[in-house]
Structure formats: C-alpha cells, structure tokens
Amino acid sequence: MRWSQHLALEGCMGVGGRPRVRRSVERAFWELVPEHRSWLDAGAALGVSDRIVLRWLTESGGVKPRLVEPSRSLSYAERCRIEALHAAKVRPAEIARRLGRHRSTITRELARNATARGPKDNYGAVNAQSKADRRARRPKPAKLATSLRLRHEVQDRLGQNHSPEQIARRLREDFPDDAEMRVSHETIYQSLYVQSRGGLKRELARHLRTGRTLRKPHRQPDQRRQRFAGMVMISERPPEVEDRAVPGHWEGDLILGSTQSGSAVGTLVERSTRFVMLLHLPGGHTADIVQEAMVAKMAMLPEQLRRSLTWDQGSEMAHHVQIAEATGLSIYFCDPHSPWQRGSNENTNGLLRQYLPKGEDLSFYGPGMLDQIAAELNARPRKTLKWRTPAEELDALLSGESDPPVATTG
C-alpha cells in the first residue's frame, strides 16, 4: 500500500484534501534506502516525490536522522482518530477508552497540541504530529559546535587532506592528556554532512577522498540486489570446483591500464593447473568487447576444459548469459569486495604485473604479445604444482597421466 493510500484510509488529510508527508513516512524512507540503488528509488517505492526526497537529503546530508518514535508516544494514526472523535464531540475519557490510553494522555494531547488558529479547542492531527515531531528532536549540541579549539584543529587538518579517521587517531597522539581534544571520526563526518549538527562547513567535504557532499548509504551484504539479471553466486558453485580435482574451472578478472587510456587486459586462470590465458580487449573493456574476446578464446579449448568461470561483479560481465550460452561455461559471481574468492586469479594477476606494469597504456600489447606473455608465465615452474609448470600440468591432465593437483589457492 502506498503511503498516500494509508493516510486516506486513516481519514486524515492535509490542506486541500492532499496528504501530508508524516515523520513515519520519512522514517520508512530511511529504512528502505539500503535496499535500493538510489535515494530516489527508495522514495519512489513509498510514493514520495523526488522533490521531497531531495529536501530530506539536503537537510540530512545523506545521513539517516534520528527519527525513532517512542512507543509511549501517540502515533499519527491515533492522532487522526483523536481528531475525528474530538470533532464529533466525544468526551476525552471516552476517546481514551477507545484508544486504550489513559484519560490524562488525551487531555494533555488536546491541550498542548491545539491549533493556533481558530477556536481554542480546535485540534488537527497534522498540526499535532508536527509539534510532537519538533519536540522529539532534541539532539545534544555536537562537540565540534561547542569546542572552538577542537573545531579549528579539525578544520586545519581537513584542509591538509587528512581523513576523519586519521584526524581522530592523531589527535589522541598529539593531545594525550587533553580530553577536550578527543573526537571520533564519525562525529567529524556527521558535522560535515549534517549541517544541523553544526561545527564544520560542508565545503570542507571536498577535502575527503571521495569528495562527496552527501553521504553514501551503506548496505548489508544480504541487502544487496543482484547487479545483473540471472546471476548465480559463488555460494552455489559445486564442490568439485573447490577441491581442484577436476580441470576446466576458471577464474577471471581484468588488469586495468592507465586511467587516461581506459585500456585493460582480461585474465583467465584454470584452477587445477594455474594455466593462464590473456584476453586482448581493443577499444576498452565494455561488456560487448569482453564477450567477444572471451567467446573467441574459449573456443580454442576442448569441451572438457570449459566447465565453469568465476568472476567478480564488474560491469564487463553484463553479458554473462550470452557468454555462458556461447561457451558452455557455468558462470558464478563472487561476493562484493571478496577478492580471496578468486585466489588463483589474484595471485596470477600479481605475477602478470611484471609484464603489464600499473599506469601503462595496455592497448600497446597486441594479441601476439599477450599470447607470448601467457606462454612465458605458463612455462614457469610453480611451487604449488610441485615445481612443474602450468603447461606441463595441463598436458598431463589432458593425456590422463597427471596425479590429482595440490589443493591450494596460490
């Protein structure tokens, strides 16, 4: 049910018959933010206009405000019922009985939240809830707003591009015996993003590494939505991939070149043998280019070496369904920020940086050069393979002469 429909059912509307956005709706909005891709999406899920969402963001700086409604307080729905019953000349004692409240609660509510205009006994739920919300918001003064010396110290260090965490930790070292000069990094962030918290100017936020003027909402891992349709997560990968006993399971990633060039090289590592193949990505690393390069490279392998591929959730894999159909691979995605789930690939990418240094334009390396680099890496003896080379191990596996590989992540 949309929030406007809920208000209509409660029988309490704003001026001109239009619903007013109550604090409970704002509270619901902040609860929904972690579950959506953007603030506007969360507002749309509640039926709240973009204008109202942007107003809330401007007021809060992207930080969830304190909107907890104490259970002892009257709810907005109860105030709507009080308004309707009071207008029908129902006595406060009877209103209290119907709401399951004490009579003094209703008497006090009618006295302190009466409408300023009109008769003294005029009561409106919208006005009463607004008054109650204002009284409920009583955050104590922020430390950076009350301590001038501490505020100047924090501002100076922000101006030197120190992070809030660096500032908070360093202040403990520089002023070990001065309790006034202690502040948490969260307090610094709050003062930067939430102007009502006082203390620091929002312009100082440009000195943060992100340069954001609004705080980015944090999501719990189980709240993240799938980035692409039809994703299969690594948790559903079969056990045979984990023990490395069966060849044909690959890990993949990109090695990025300089920011200016926008170049990249795709890397594929077979988990059992550590055999490496490199993808030439001319013109960038869009989903179309990666799809074309991967399908062409995988077509060079026999079918028994095309079982699965594990990749991170980069946008270059947006066409994973088409890649799976063309190659016969089962594609699995790692959890966000979990590079250890592709341990062999991460280790191999570190070795490849000897040939493909950081900050270089990797478009310089054509397909022939990349094949030569892969061949040289595949000819290196590897400790994890008992000093055999990946090429030797792959040949032995294909001929049926190899012992089961060592189950390590290197």
Coordinates of C-alpha atoms in Angstrom, one line a residue:
M1 CA 0.0 0.0 0.0
R2 CA 1.3 3.4 -0.9
W3 CA 1.7 5.9 1.9
S4 CA -0.9 8.2 0.5
Q5 CA -3.5 5.4 0.4
H6 CA -2.6 4.6 4.0
L7 CA -3.3 8.2 5.1
A8 CA -6.6 8.2 3.2
L9 CA -7.7 5.1 5.0
E10 CA -6.9 6.7 8.3
G11 CA -9.3 9.5 7.3
C12 CA -6.8 12.3 7.9
M13 CA -5.7 14.5 5.1
G14 CA -3.8 17.8 4.7
V15 CA -4.8 21.1 3.4
G16 CA -7.0 20.9 0.2
G17 CA -7.5 17.2 0.7
R18 CA -3.9 16.4 -0.2
P19 CA -1.9 14.0 2.2
R20 CA 0.9 15.5 4.2
V21 CA 4.2 13.6 4.4
R22 CA 4.5 12.5 8.0
R23 CA 7.5 11.6 10.0
S24 CA 6.6 7.9 9.9
V25 CA 6.9 8.1 6.1
E26 CA 10.3 9.7 6.4
R27 CA 11.3 7.0 8.8
A28 CA 10.1 4.3 6.4
F29 CA 12.1 6.0 3.6
W30 CA 15.4 5.8 5.6
E31 CA 14.7 2.1 6.4
L32 CA 14.3 1.4 2.6
V33 CA 17.4 3.3 1.4
P34 CA 19.8 0.3 1.9
E35 CA 17.6 -1.9 -0.2
H36 CA 17.5 0.3 -3.3
R37 CA 20.1 1.5 -5.8
S38 CA 19.4 5.2 -5.1
W39 CA 17.6 7.6 -2.7
L40 CA 15.1 8.4 -5.4
D41 CA 14.3 4.7 -6.0
A42 CA 13.6 4.4 -2.2
G43 CA 11.3 7.4 -2.4
A44 CA 9.5 6.1 -5.4
A45 CA 8.9 2.8 -3.6
L46 CA 6.9 4.8 -1.0
G47 CA 5.3 7.0 -3.5
V48 CA 7.2 10.1 -2.3
S49 CA 8.1 12.7 -4.9
D50 CA 11.7 13.4 -5.9
R51 CA 11.3 16.9 -4.6
I52 CA 10.6 15.7 -1.1
V53 CA 13.4 13.2 -1.2
L54 CA 15.9 15.9 -2.3
R55 CA 14.6 18.1 0.6
W56 CA 15.3 15.3 3.1
L57 CA 18.8 14.8 1.6
T58 CA 19.6 18.5 1.8
E59 CA 18.5 18.6 5.4
S60 CA 20.3 15.4 6.5
G61 CA 23.4 15.4 4.2
G62 CA 22.6 11.8 3.3
V63 CA 22.9 10.7 7.0
K64 CA 20.0 8.9 8.5
P65 CA 18.4 11.3 11.1
R66 CA 17.2 10.3 14.5
L67 CA 13.5 9.6 13.8
V68 CA 12.8 7.0 16.4
E69 CA 9.2 7.3 17.7
P70 CA 9.0 6.2 21.3
S71 CA 6.3 3.5 21.9
R72 CA 4.8 5.5 24.7
S73 CA 4.0 8.5 22.4
L74 CA 0.8 8.8 20.5
S75 CA 1.1 7.6 16.9
Y76 CA -0.1 9.6 13.9
A77 CA -2.9 7.1 13.4
E78 CA -4.0 7.7 17.0
R79 CA -4.0 11.4 16.5
C80 CA -6.1 11.0 13.4
R81 CA -8.7 9.1 15.5
I82 CA -8.5 11.7 18.2
E83 CA -9.2 14.4 15.7
A84 CA -12.2 12.6 14.3
L85 CA -13.7 11.8 17.7
H86 CA -13.0 15.2 19.1
A87 CA -14.7 16.8 16.2
A88 CA -17.7 14.5 16.9
K89 CA -17.8 16.0 20.5
V90 CA -16.7 12.7 22.1
R91 CA -15.5 13.3 25.6
P92 CA -11.8 12.8 26.4
A93 CA -12.5 10.0 28.8
E94 CA -14.4 8.1 26.0
I95 CA -11.6 8.8 23.5
A96 CA -9.1 7.4 25.9
R97 CA -11.2 4.3 26.4
R98 CA -11.5 3.6 22.7
L99 CA -7.7 4.1 22.1
G100 CA -6.7 2.2 25.2
R101 CA -4.9 5.2 26.6
H102 CA -5.1 7.0 30.0
R103 CA -7.5 9.9 30.1
S104 CA -4.8 12.3 31.1
T105 CA -2.9 11.4 28.0
I106 CA -5.8 12.5 25.8
T107 CA -6.5 15.6 27.9
R108 CA -2.8 16.7 27.7
E109 CA -2.7 16.0 24.0
L110 CA -5.7 18.2 23.3
A111 CA -4.3 21.0 25.5
R112 CA -0.8 21.2 24.3
N113 CA -1.3 20.5 20.6
A114 CA -4.4 22.5 19.8
T115 CA -4.3 24.5 16.6
A116 CA -3.1 28.1 17.0
R117 CA -5.8 29.5 14.7
G118 CA -9.5 29.2 15.2
P119 CA -11.3 28.1 18.4
K120 CA -9.1 27.1 21.3
D121 CA -10.4 23.5 21.4
N122 CA -9.7 23.0 17.6
Y123 CA -7.5 20.0 17.2
G124 CA -5.9 18.7 14.0
A125 CA -3.7 15.6 13.7
V126 CA -1.4 17.1 11.1
N127 CA -0.6 20.1 13.3
A128 CA -0.3 18.0 16.5
Q129 CA 2.1 15.5 14.9
S130 CA 4.3 18.3 13.5
K131 CA 4.5 19.8 17.0
A132 CA 5.3 16.4 18.6
D133 CA 8.0 15.7 16.0
R134 CA 9.7 19.1 16.7
R135 CA 9.7 18.4 20.4
A136 CA 11.0 14.9 19.9
R137 CA 14.1 16.1 18.1
R138 CA 16.5 17.2 20.8
P139 CA 20.0 16.1 19.8
K140 CA 22.6 17.4 22.2
P141 CA 25.0 20.0 20.9
A142 CA 27.7 18.5 18.8
K143 CA 31.2 18.6 20.3
L144 CA 32.6 20.4 17.2
A145 CA 29.9 23.1 17.6
T146 CA 30.8 23.8 21.2
S147 CA 34.6 23.5 21.3
L148 CA 36.2 26.2 19.2
R149 CA 39.7 25.0 19.8
L150 CA 38.9 21.5 18.7
R151 CA 36.9 22.7 15.6
H152 CA 39.9 24.8 14.4
E153 CA 42.2 21.9 14.8
V154 CA 39.9 19.6 12.8
Q155 CA 39.4 22.2 10.1
D156 CA 43.1 22.7 9.7
R157 CA 43.8 19.0 9.3
L158 CA 40.9 18.6 6.9
G159 CA 42.5 21.4 4.8
Q160 CA 45.6 19.3 4.7
N161 CA 43.5 16.4 3.2
H162 CA 43.7 14.3 6.3
S163 CA 40.9 11.8 6.5
P164 CA 38.5 12.0 9.5
E165 CA 39.9 8.7 10.9
Q166 CA 43.4 10.0 10.6
I167 CA 42.5 13.2 12.4
A168 CA 40.7 11.4 15.2
R169 CA 43.6 9.0 15.8
R170 CA 46.3 11.6 15.5
L171 CA 44.6 13.9 18.0
R172 CA 44.9 11.2 20.6
E173 CA 48.6 11.1 20.0
D174 CA 49.1 14.9 19.8
F175 CA 47.0 15.7 22.9
P176 CA 47.2 12.6 25.1
D177 CA 46.2 14.4 28.3
D178 CA 43.5 16.7 26.9
A179 CA 40.0 15.2 26.9
E180 CA 38.6 18.2 25.1
M181 CA 40.7 17.4 22.0
R182 CA 39.2 14.0 21.5
V183 CA 36.6 13.4 18.8
S184 CA 35.5 10.4 16.8
H185 CA 35.8 10.2 13.0
E186 CA 32.0 9.6 12.9
T187 CA 31.4 12.9 14.7
I188 CA 33.6 14.6 12.0
Y189 CA 31.6 13.0 9.2
Q190 CA 28.3 14.0 10.9
S191 CA 29.4 17.6 11.2
L192 CA 30.4 17.7 7.6
Y193 CA 27.3 16.2 6.1
V194 CA 24.6 17.2 8.6
Q195 CA 24.6 21.0 8.9
S196 CA 22.1 20.8 11.8
R197 CA 24.9 19.1 13.8
G198 CA 26.9 22.3 13.5
G199 CA 30.6 22.9 13.6
L200 CA 32.1 22.3 10.1
K201 CA 31.3 23.9 6.8
R202 CA 30.0 21.5 4.1
E203 CA 32.6 22.9 1.7
L204 CA 35.3 21.1 3.7
A205 CA 33.9 17.8 2.4
R206 CA 35.8 18.4 -0.9
H207 CA 38.9 17.5 1.1
L208 CA 37.7 14.0 1.6
R209 CA 39.0 11.4 -0.8
T210 CA 35.5 10.8 -2.2
G211 CA 34.7 14.5 -2.5
R212 CA 31.0 13.7 -1.8
T213 CA 28.7 16.3 -0.3
L214 CA 26.1 13.6 0.6
R215 CA 26.9 10.5 2.5
K216 CA 26.6 7.3 0.5
P217 CA 24.2 4.8 2.1
H218 CA 25.7 1.6 3.4
R219 CA 24.2 -1.8 2.7
Q220 CA 24.5 -5.0 4.5
P221 CA 25.7 -7.9 2.2
D222 CA 22.4 -9.7 2.4
Q223 CA 20.6 -6.4 1.4
R224 CA 22.5 -6.1 -1.9
R225 CA 20.4 -6.5 -5.0
Q226 CA 21.8 -8.6 -7.9
R227 CA 23.7 -6.4 -10.3
F228 CA 22.7 -8.4 -13.3
A229 CA 19.7 -10.5 -14.1
G230 CA 20.2 -14.2 -13.7
M231 CA 23.4 -14.0 -11.6
V232 CA 24.5 -17.3 -9.9
M233 CA 26.5 -16.6 -6.8
I234 CA 29.7 -18.4 -5.8
S235 CA 27.9 -20.0 -2.8
E236 CA 26.0 -22.2 -5.4
R237 CA 29.2 -23.3 -7.1
P238 CA 29.6 -27.2 -6.9
P239 CA 32.1 -28.8 -4.5
E240 CA 34.2 -30.2 -7.4
V241 CA 35.3 -26.6 -8.2
E242 CA 36.6 -26.1 -4.6
D243 CA 38.8 -29.2 -4.4
R244 CA 40.5 -28.5 -7.8
A245 CA 40.4 -32.2 -8.7
V246 CA 38.6 -31.7 -12.0
P247 CA 40.2 -29.4 -14.7
G248 CA 38.1 -26.9 -16.6
H249 CA 37.1 -24.5 -13.9
W250 CA 38.4 -20.9 -14.5
E251 CA 38.8 -17.7 -12.6
G252 CA 38.7 -14.4 -14.4
D253 CA 39.3 -10.7 -13.9
L254 CA 40.6 -7.6 -15.6
I255 CA 44.0 -5.9 -15.3
L256 CA 43.5 -2.2 -15.8
G257 CA 45.9 0.1 -17.6
S258 CA 46.3 3.8 -17.1
T259 CA 43.2 5.9 -16.3
Q260 CA 43.7 8.1 -19.3
S261 CA 43.9 5.2 -21.8
G262 CA 40.9 3.3 -20.4
S263 CA 42.7 0.1 -21.5
A264 CA 42.6 -3.3 -19.9
V265 CA 43.6 -7.0 -20.4
G266 CA 41.4 -9.9 -19.5
T267 CA 43.0 -12.7 -17.5
L268 CA 41.7 -16.3 -17.2
V269 CA 43.3 -18.8 -14.9
E270 CA 42.5 -22.5 -14.8
R271 CA 42.2 -23.5 -11.1
S272 CA 43.7 -27.0 -11.2
T273 CA 46.8 -26.3 -13.4
R274 CA 47.1 -22.4 -13.0
F275 CA 47.2 -22.3 -16.8
V276 CA 46.8 -18.7 -17.9
M277 CA 45.1 -17.2 -21.0
L278 CA 45.0 -13.5 -21.7
L279 CA 42.2 -11.6 -23.5
H280 CA 43.0 -8.8 -25.9
L281 CA 40.5 -6.1 -25.4
P282 CA 40.9 -3.5 -28.2
G283 CA 38.9 -0.3 -27.6
G284 CA 38.3 -0.7 -23.9
H285 CA 36.6 -3.3 -21.7
T286 CA 32.9 -2.9 -22.3
A287 CA 30.6 -5.9 -21.9
D288 CA 30.4 -6.3 -25.7
I289 CA 34.2 -6.4 -26.1
V290 CA 34.8 -8.7 -23.2
Q291 CA 32.1 -11.1 -24.5
E292 CA 33.6 -11.2 -28.0
A293 CA 37.1 -11.8 -26.7
M294 CA 36.1 -14.5 -24.2
V295 CA 34.0 -16.5 -26.6
A296 CA 36.8 -16.5 -29.1
K297 CA 39.4 -17.5 -26.6
M298 CA 37.3 -20.3 -25.0
A299 CA 36.6 -21.7 -28.5
M300 CA 40.2 -22.7 -28.6
L301 CA 39.8 -25.1 -25.7
P302 CA 38.4 -28.7 -25.8
E303 CA 35.0 -29.1 -24.2
Q304 CA 36.3 -30.8 -21.1
L305 CA 38.2 -27.6 -20.2
R306 CA 35.1 -25.5 -20.4
R307 CA 33.2 -26.2 -17.2
S308 CA 32.8 -23.0 -15.2
L309 CA 34.1 -19.5 -14.8
T310 CA 34.2 -17.4 -11.6
W311 CA 34.3 -13.6 -11.9
D312 CA 33.6 -10.6 -9.8
Q313 CA 30.6 -8.3 -10.3
G314 CA 32.2 -5.9 -12.7
S315 CA 30.1 -4.3 -15.4
E316 CA 32.2 -6.0 -18.1
M317 CA 30.2 -9.2 -17.3
A318 CA 26.8 -7.7 -18.0
H319 CA 26.5 -10.2 -21.0
H320 CA 27.3 -13.3 -18.8
V321 CA 24.2 -15.1 -20.1
Q322 CA 25.3 -14.8 -23.7
I323 CA 28.8 -15.9 -22.8
A324 CA 27.5 -18.9 -21.0
E325 CA 25.3 -19.9 -23.9
A326 CA 28.2 -19.5 -26.5
T327 CA 30.9 -21.3 -24.5
G328 CA 29.0 -23.8 -22.4
L329 CA 30.5 -22.4 -19.2
S330 CA 28.6 -22.2 -15.9
I331 CA 29.3 -18.6 -14.7
Y332 CA 29.5 -17.8 -11.0
F333 CA 29.9 -14.4 -9.3
C334 CA 31.9 -13.6 -6.3
D335 CA 30.5 -11.7 -3.3
P336 CA 31.3 -7.9 -3.3
H337 CA 34.7 -6.9 -2.1
S338 CA 35.9 -10.6 -1.7
P339 CA 39.0 -11.0 -3.9
W340 CA 40.1 -14.0 -2.0
Q341 CA 37.2 -16.0 -3.6
R342 CA 39.4 -15.8 -6.8
G343 CA 42.7 -16.6 -5.1
S344 CA 44.4 -18.2 -8.1
N345 CA 43.4 -15.3 -10.3
E346 CA 44.6 -12.6 -7.8
N347 CA 47.9 -14.4 -7.4
T348 CA 48.4 -14.6 -11.2
N349 CA 47.5 -11.0 -11.7
G350 CA 50.3 -10.1 -9.3
L351 CA 52.7 -12.1 -11.4
L352 CA 51.5 -10.5 -14.6
R353 CA 52.2 -7.0 -13.4
Q354 CA 55.9 -7.9 -14.1
Y355 CA 54.9 -7.8 -17.8
L356 CA 52.0 -5.4 -17.6
P357 CA 53.0 -2.6 -15.2
K358 CA 50.5 -0.4 -13.5
G359 CA 49.8 3.0 -15.1
E360 CA 50.8 1.9 -18.6
D361 CA 48.6 2.0 -21.7
L362 CA 47.8 -1.7 -22.1
S363 CA 46.4 -1.2 -25.6
F364 CA 50.1 -1.3 -26.7
Y365 CA 50.1 -5.1 -26.1
G366 CA 48.5 -6.8 -29.2
P367 CA 47.2 -10.4 -29.2
G368 CA 50.5 -11.8 -30.2
M369 CA 52.4 -10.1 -27.4
L370 CA 49.8 -11.2 -24.9
D371 CA 50.0 -14.8 -26.1
Q372 CA 53.8 -14.6 -25.6
I373 CA 53.4 -13.3 -22.1
A374 CA 50.9 -16.1 -21.2
A375 CA 53.3 -18.7 -22.7
E376 CA 56.2 -17.5 -20.7
L377 CA 54.1 -17.5 -17.5
N378 CA 52.8 -21.0 -18.3
A379 CA 56.4 -22.2 -18.6
R380 CA 57.4 -21.1 -15.1
P381 CA 57.8 -23.8 -12.5
R382 CA 55.3 -23.3 -9.7
K383 CA 55.7 -24.3 -6.1
T384 CA 52.0 -25.1 -5.8
L385 CA 52.4 -27.6 -8.7
K386 CA 55.5 -29.3 -7.0
W387 CA 57.7 -27.3 -9.3
R388 CA 56.0 -28.4 -12.5
T389 CA 54.9 -25.8 -15.0
P390 CA 51.2 -25.0 -15.7
A391 CA 51.8 -26.1 -19.3
E392 CA 53.2 -29.4 -18.3
E393 CA 50.4 -30.0 -15.8
L394 CA 47.7 -29.2 -18.4
D395 CA 49.3 -31.5 -21.0
A396 CA 49.5 -34.3 -18.4
L397 CA 45.8 -33.8 -17.4
L398 CA 44.7 -33.9 -21.0
S399 CA 46.7 -37.1 -21.6
G400 CA 45.4 -38.7 -18.3
E401 CA 49.0 -39.0 -16.8
S402 CA 48.8 -36.4 -14.0
D403 CA 48.2 -37.0 -10.3
P404 CA 45.5 -35.0 -8.7
P405 CA 46.7 -31.4 -8.3
V406 CA 47.6 -29.9 -4.9
A407 CA 44.5 -28.1 -3.4
T408 CA 45.9 -24.7 -2.6
T409 CA 44.8 -21.2 -3.6
G410 CA 48.1 -19.8 -5.0

